[in-house]
mmCIF file of N, CA and C in Angstrom:
data_model
loop_
_atom_site.group_PDB
_atom_site.id
_atom_site.type_symbol
_atom_site.label_atom_id
_atom_site.label_comp_id
_atom_site.label_asym_id
_atom_site.label_seq_id
_atom_site.Cartn_x
_atom_site.Cartn_y
_atom_site.Cartn_z
ATOM 1 N N UNK A 1 36.468 -33.363 -2.872
ATOM 2 C CA UNK A 1 37.480 -33.614 -2.209
ATOM 3 C C UNK A 1 38.287 -32.844 -1.543
ATOM 4 N N UNK A 2 39.119 -32.522 -0.537
ATOM 5 C CA UNK A 2 39.807 -32.032 0.443
ATOM 6 C C UNK A 2 41.337 -31.581 -0.337
ATOM 7 N N UNK A 3 41.276 -30.816 -0.815
ATOM 8 C CA UNK A 3 42.775 -30.259 -1.195
ATOM 9 C C UNK A 3 43.674 -30.482 -0.368
ATOM 10 N N UNK A 4 44.969 -30.338 -0.706
ATOM 11 C CA UNK A 4 46.138 -30.646 0.136
ATOM 12 C C UNK A 4 46.849 -29.047 0.221
ATOM 13 N N UNK A 5 46.961 -29.157 1.870
ATOM 14 C CA UNK A 5 47.466 -27.640 2.167
ATOM 15 C C UNK A 5 48.842 -27.349 2.381
ATOM 16 N N UNK A 6 49.450 -28.694 2.270
ATOM 17 C CA UNK A 6 51.189 -28.191 2.173
ATOM 18 C C UNK A 6 51.798 -27.534 1.305
ATOM 19 N N UNK A 7 52.493 -26.272 2.083
ATOM 20 C CA UNK A 7 53.074 -25.660 0.957
ATOM 21 C C UNK A 7 54.809 -25.336 1.126
ATOM 22 N N UNK A 8 55.405 -25.748 0.344
ATOM 23 C CA UNK A 8 57.100 -25.703 0.371
ATOM 24 C C UNK A 8 57.290 -24.323 -0.247
ATOM 25 N N UNK A 9 58.427 -23.891 0.324
ATOM 26 C CA UNK A 9 58.951 -22.619 -0.115
ATOM 27 C C UNK A 9 59.561 -22.728 -1.723
ATOM 28 N N UNK A 10 60.333 -24.062 -1.798
ATOM 29 C CA UNK A 10 60.991 -24.572 -3.086
ATOM 30 C C UNK A 10 59.720 -24.852 -4.171
ATOM 31 N N UNK A 11 59.522 -24.174 -5.324
ATOM 32 C CA UNK A 11 58.342 -24.892 -6.250
ATOM 33 C C UNK A 11 58.971 -26.138 -6.691
ATOM 34 N N UNK A 12 60.116 -26.483 -6.856
ATOM 35 C CA UNK A 12 60.187 -28.108 -6.978
ATOM 36 C C UNK A 12 59.908 -28.870 -6.438
ATOM 37 N N UNK A 13 60.240 -28.416 -5.138
ATOM 38 C CA UNK A 13 59.533 -29.534 -3.719
ATOM 39 C C UNK A 13 58.123 -29.506 -3.954
ATOM 40 N N UNK A 14 57.275 -28.365 -4.112
ATOM 41 C CA UNK A 14 56.034 -28.346 -4.178
ATOM 42 C C UNK A 14 55.557 -28.929 -5.349
ATOM 43 N N UNK A 15 56.002 -28.711 -6.538
ATOM 44 C CA UNK A 15 55.585 -29.648 -7.814
ATOM 45 C C UNK A 15 55.911 -31.250 -7.393
ATOM 46 N N UNK A 16 56.602 -31.883 -7.182
ATOM 47 C CA UNK A 16 57.011 -33.090 -6.972
ATOM 48 C C UNK A 16 56.275 -33.757 -5.518
ATOM 49 N N UNK A 17 55.571 -32.935 -4.953
ATOM 50 C CA UNK A 17 55.115 -33.315 -3.480
ATOM 51 C C UNK A 17 53.262 -33.248 -4.103
ATOM 52 N N UNK A 18 53.346 -32.287 -5.268
ATOM 53 C CA UNK A 18 51.665 -32.659 -5.427
ATOM 54 C C UNK A 18 51.699 -33.640 -6.388
ATOM 55 N N UNK A 19 52.680 -33.804 -7.519
ATOM 56 C CA UNK A 19 52.687 -34.807 -8.176
ATOM 57 C C UNK A 19 52.554 -36.303 -7.524
ATOM 58 N N UNK A 20 53.252 -36.643 -6.388
ATOM 59 C CA UNK A 20 53.212 -37.857 -5.344
ATOM 60 C C UNK A 20 51.980 -37.870 -5.016
ATOM 61 N N UNK A 21 51.431 -36.649 -4.383
ATOM 62 C CA UNK A 21 50.098 -36.576 -3.701
ATOM 63 C C UNK A 21 49.218 -37.394 -4.780
ATOM 64 N N UNK A 22 49.151 -36.793 -6.167
ATOM 65 C CA UNK A 22 48.107 -37.293 -6.777
ATOM 66 C C UNK A 22 48.201 -38.878 -7.089
ATOM 67 N N UNK A 23 49.396 -39.371 -7.179
ATOM 68 C CA UNK A 23 49.576 -40.930 -7.657
ATOM 69 C C UNK A 23 49.404 -41.702 -6.740
ATOM 70 N N UNK A 24 49.407 -41.360 -5.466
ATOM 71 C CA UNK A 24 49.036 -41.460 -4.414
ATOM 72 C C UNK A 24 47.685 -41.941 -4.078
ATOM 73 N N UNK A 25 46.963 -40.780 -4.411
ATOM 74 C CA UNK A 25 45.396 -40.851 -4.031
ATOM 75 C C UNK A 25 44.790 -41.660 -5.552
ATOM 76 N N UNK A 26 45.617 -41.632 -6.638
ATOM 77 C CA UNK A 26 44.974 -42.380 -7.709
ATOM 78 C C UNK A 26 45.182 -43.841 -7.165
ATOM 79 N N UNK A 27 46.359 -44.654 -6.757
ATOM 80 C CA UNK A 27 46.737 -45.654 -6.341
ATOM 81 C C UNK A 27 45.396 -46.356 -5.551
ATOM 82 N N UNK A 28 45.209 -44.964 -4.125
ATOM 83 C CA UNK A 28 44.460 -45.897 -3.315
ATOM 84 C C UNK A 28 43.137 -45.859 -3.836
ATOM 85 N N UNK A 29 42.705 -45.101 -4.546
ATOM 86 C CA UNK A 29 41.424 -45.180 -5.378
ATOM 87 C C UNK A 29 40.963 -46.354 -6.106
ATOM 88 N N UNK A 30 42.000 -46.790 -6.863
ATOM 89 C CA UNK A 30 42.244 -48.435 -7.434
ATOM 90 C C UNK A 30 42.059 -49.464 -7.040
ATOM 91 N N UNK A 31 42.953 -49.103 -5.378
ATOM 92 C CA UNK A 31 42.952 -50.277 -4.624
ATOM 93 C C UNK A 31 41.865 -50.608 -3.908
ATOM 94 N N UNK A 32 40.961 -49.464 -3.457
ATOM 95 C CA UNK A 32 39.753 -49.517 -3.043
ATOM 96 C C UNK A 32 38.780 -50.266 -3.832
ATOM 97 N N UNK A 33 38.685 -49.593 -5.292
ATOM 98 C CA UNK A 33 37.650 -49.950 -6.119
ATOM 99 C C UNK A 33 38.004 -51.714 -6.707
ATOM 100 N N UNK A 34 39.374 -52.053 -6.212
ATOM 101 C CA UNK A 34 39.156 -53.295 -6.763
ATOM 102 C C UNK A 34 39.112 -54.456 -5.477
ATOM 103 N N UNK A 35 39.270 -53.823 -4.465
ATOM 104 C CA UNK A 35 38.813 -54.433 -3.038
ATOM 105 C C UNK A 35 37.291 -54.746 -2.908
ATOM 106 N N UNK A 36 36.603 -53.824 -3.638
ATOM 107 C CA UNK A 36 35.126 -53.996 -3.308
ATOM 108 C C UNK A 36 34.768 -54.555 -4.672
ATOM 109 N N UNK A 37 35.538 -54.590 -5.523
ATOM 110 C CA UNK A 37 34.823 -55.481 -7.110
ATOM 111 C C UNK A 37 35.038 -56.768 -6.589
ATOM 112 N N UNK A 38 36.052 -57.283 -5.515
ATOM 113 C CA UNK A 38 36.524 -58.799 -5.324
ATOM 114 C C UNK A 38 35.376 -58.794 -4.480
ATOM 115 N N UNK A 39 35.113 -58.432 -3.284
ATOM 116 C CA UNK A 39 34.157 -58.540 -2.505
ATOM 117 C C UNK A 39 32.430 -58.720 -3.041
ATOM 118 N N UNK A 40 32.260 -57.780 -4.157
ATOM 119 C CA UNK A 40 30.932 -57.778 -4.601
ATOM 120 C C UNK A 40 30.640 -59.450 -5.481
ATOM 121 N N UNK A 41 31.846 -59.385 -6.336
ATOM 122 C CA UNK A 41 31.863 -60.936 -7.280
ATOM 123 C C UNK A 41 31.806 -62.148 -6.232
ATOM 124 N N UNK A 42 31.908 -61.824 -5.148
ATOM 125 C CA UNK A 42 31.896 -63.123 -4.072
ATOM 126 C C UNK A 42 30.129 -63.365 -3.576
ATOM 127 N N UNK A 43 29.553 -62.278 -3.967
ATOM 128 C CA UNK A 43 28.092 -62.312 -3.684
ATOM 129 C C UNK A 43 27.360 -63.403 -4.727
ATOM 130 N N UNK A 44 28.182 -63.462 -5.972
ATOM 131 C CA UNK A 44 27.567 -64.135 -7.166
ATOM 132 C C UNK A 44 27.500 -66.082 -6.281
ATOM 133 N N UNK A 45 28.510 -66.211 -5.382
ATOM 134 C CA UNK A 45 28.715 -67.310 -4.925
ATOM 135 C C UNK A 45 27.883 -67.605 -3.870
ATOM 136 N N UNK A 46 27.398 -66.698 -3.346
ATOM 137 C CA UNK A 46 26.878 -66.956 -1.758
ATOM 138 C C UNK A 46 25.385 -67.431 -1.892
ATOM 139 N N UNK A 47 24.942 -68.496 -1.139
ATOM 140 C CA UNK A 47 23.771 -68.848 -1.309
ATOM 141 C C UNK A 47 22.596 -68.299 -0.541
ATOM 142 N N UNK A 48 21.532 -68.215 -1.741
ATOM 143 C CA UNK A 48 20.504 -67.319 -1.160
ATOM 144 C C UNK A 48 20.352 -66.061 -2.121
ATOM 145 N N UNK A 49 21.616 -65.543 -2.760
ATOM 146 C CA UNK A 49 21.172 -65.032 -3.341
ATOM 147 C C UNK A 49 21.402 -65.150 -5.062
ATOM 148 N N UNK A 50 20.232 -65.257 -5.573
ATOM 149 C CA UNK A 50 20.168 -65.446 -6.640
ATOM 150 C C UNK A 50 20.077 -64.308 -7.656
ATOM 151 N N UNK A 51 19.957 -64.522 -9.084
ATOM 152 C CA UNK A 51 20.126 -63.603 -10.259
ATOM 153 C C UNK A 51 19.375 -62.724 -10.093
ATOM 154 N N UNK A 52 18.167 -62.552 -9.657
ATOM 155 C CA UNK A 52 17.379 -61.133 -9.463
ATOM 156 C C UNK A 52 17.859 -60.693 -8.361
ATOM 157 N N UNK A 53 18.229 -60.798 -7.249
ATOM 158 C CA UNK A 53 18.879 -59.999 -6.592
ATOM 159 C C UNK A 53 20.136 -59.628 -6.651
ATOM 160 N N UNK A 54 21.207 -60.395 -7.132
ATOM 161 C CA UNK A 54 22.348 -59.695 -7.862
ATOM 162 C C UNK A 54 22.233 -58.640 -9.063
ATOM 163 N N UNK A 55 21.109 -58.920 -9.737
ATOM 164 C CA UNK A 55 20.751 -57.788 -10.415
ATOM 165 C C UNK A 55 20.471 -56.797 -9.765
ATOM 166 N N UNK A 56 19.382 -56.534 -8.814
ATOM 167 C CA UNK A 56 18.938 -55.475 -8.189
ATOM 168 C C UNK A 56 20.556 -54.529 -7.416
ATOM 169 N N UNK A 57 21.039 -55.494 -6.702
ATOM 170 C CA UNK A 57 22.429 -54.932 -6.110
ATOM 171 C C UNK A 57 23.461 -54.256 -7.167
ATOM 172 N N UNK A 58 23.499 -54.982 -8.738
ATOM 173 C CA UNK A 58 24.436 -54.406 -9.518
ATOM 174 C C UNK A 58 23.853 -53.074 -9.825
ATOM 175 N N UNK A 59 22.570 -52.947 -9.834
ATOM 176 C CA UNK A 59 21.890 -51.701 -10.607
ATOM 177 C C UNK A 59 22.199 -50.455 -9.186
ATOM 178 N N UNK A 60 21.800 -51.012 -8.272
ATOM 179 C CA UNK A 60 22.310 -49.882 -7.009
ATOM 180 C C UNK A 60 23.592 -49.495 -6.757
ATOM 181 N N UNK A 61 24.646 -50.301 -7.104
ATOM 182 C CA UNK A 61 25.913 -50.211 -6.748
ATOM 183 C C UNK A 61 26.637 -49.658 -7.842
ATOM 184 N N UNK A 62 26.307 -49.948 -9.266
ATOM 185 C CA UNK A 62 27.000 -50.016 -10.299
ATOM 186 C C UNK A 62 27.611 -50.853 -11.094
ATOM 187 N N UNK A 63 27.408 -51.235 -12.214
ATOM 188 C CA UNK A 63 28.044 -52.345 -12.692
ATOM 189 C C UNK A 63 29.419 -52.580 -12.748
ATOM 190 N N UNK A 64 30.161 -51.431 -12.686
ATOM 191 C CA UNK A 64 31.497 -51.378 -12.899
ATOM 192 C C UNK A 64 32.110 -52.300 -11.958
ATOM 193 N N UNK A 65 31.545 -52.614 -10.994
ATOM 194 C CA UNK A 65 32.259 -53.078 -9.736
ATOM 195 C C UNK A 65 31.966 -54.848 -9.755
ATOM 196 N N UNK A 66 31.188 -55.284 -10.646
ATOM 197 C CA UNK A 66 31.004 -56.508 -11.096
ATOM 198 C C UNK A 66 31.617 -56.916 -12.225
ATOM 199 N N UNK A 67 32.000 -58.349 -11.863
ATOM 200 C CA UNK A 67 32.641 -59.156 -13.332
ATOM 201 C C UNK A 67 31.186 -60.182 -14.035
ATOM 202 N N UNK A 68 30.931 -59.799 -14.910
ATOM 203 C CA UNK A 68 29.707 -60.565 -15.197
ATOM 204 C C UNK A 68 29.998 -61.786 -15.701
ATOM 205 N N UNK A 69 31.361 -62.297 -15.930
ATOM 206 C CA UNK A 69 31.639 -63.644 -16.368
ATOM 207 C C UNK A 69 31.641 -64.511 -15.124
ATOM 208 N N UNK A 70 31.276 -64.210 -13.807
ATOM 209 C CA UNK A 70 31.702 -64.796 -12.479
ATOM 210 C C UNK A 70 30.640 -66.178 -12.807
ATOM 211 N N UNK A 71 29.440 -65.608 -12.818
ATOM 212 C CA UNK A 71 28.257 -66.401 -12.487
ATOM 213 C C UNK A 71 27.718 -66.693 -14.163
ATOM 214 N N UNK A 72 27.635 -67.956 -14.210
ATOM 215 C CA UNK A 72 26.977 -68.301 -15.581
ATOM 216 C C UNK A 72 26.481 -70.003 -15.178
ATOM 217 N N UNK A 73 24.914 -69.433 -14.535
ATOM 218 C CA UNK A 73 24.173 -70.764 -14.365
ATOM 219 C C UNK A 73 23.359 -71.403 -15.577
ATOM 220 N N UNK A 74 23.633 -70.772 -16.861
ATOM 221 C CA UNK A 74 22.581 -70.869 -17.733
ATOM 222 C C UNK A 74 21.040 -70.522 -17.924
ATOM 223 N N UNK A 75 20.908 -69.386 -16.703
ATOM 224 C CA UNK A 75 19.387 -68.744 -16.782
ATOM 225 C C UNK A 75 19.607 -67.398 -17.413
ATOM 226 N N UNK A 76 20.163 -67.199 -18.497
ATOM 227 C CA UNK A 76 20.242 -66.053 -18.883
ATOM 228 C C UNK A 76 18.992 -65.610 -19.952
#
């Protein structure tokens, strides 16, 4: 990840900027992750994507993006 190159002469300003930058980055990551989690969970509702295909997608992308409680069609 690219580091921030902006530098302030006042150390207090620099510290506050770096803290705000880190908080913004973390918030952006969380927002993007929840967006993808929402979209990927909608795959379970898509016609033509069965349990086997969904399991392959989960393995490829990572199970942390999926909520396993979304689909429960009794085929466990």
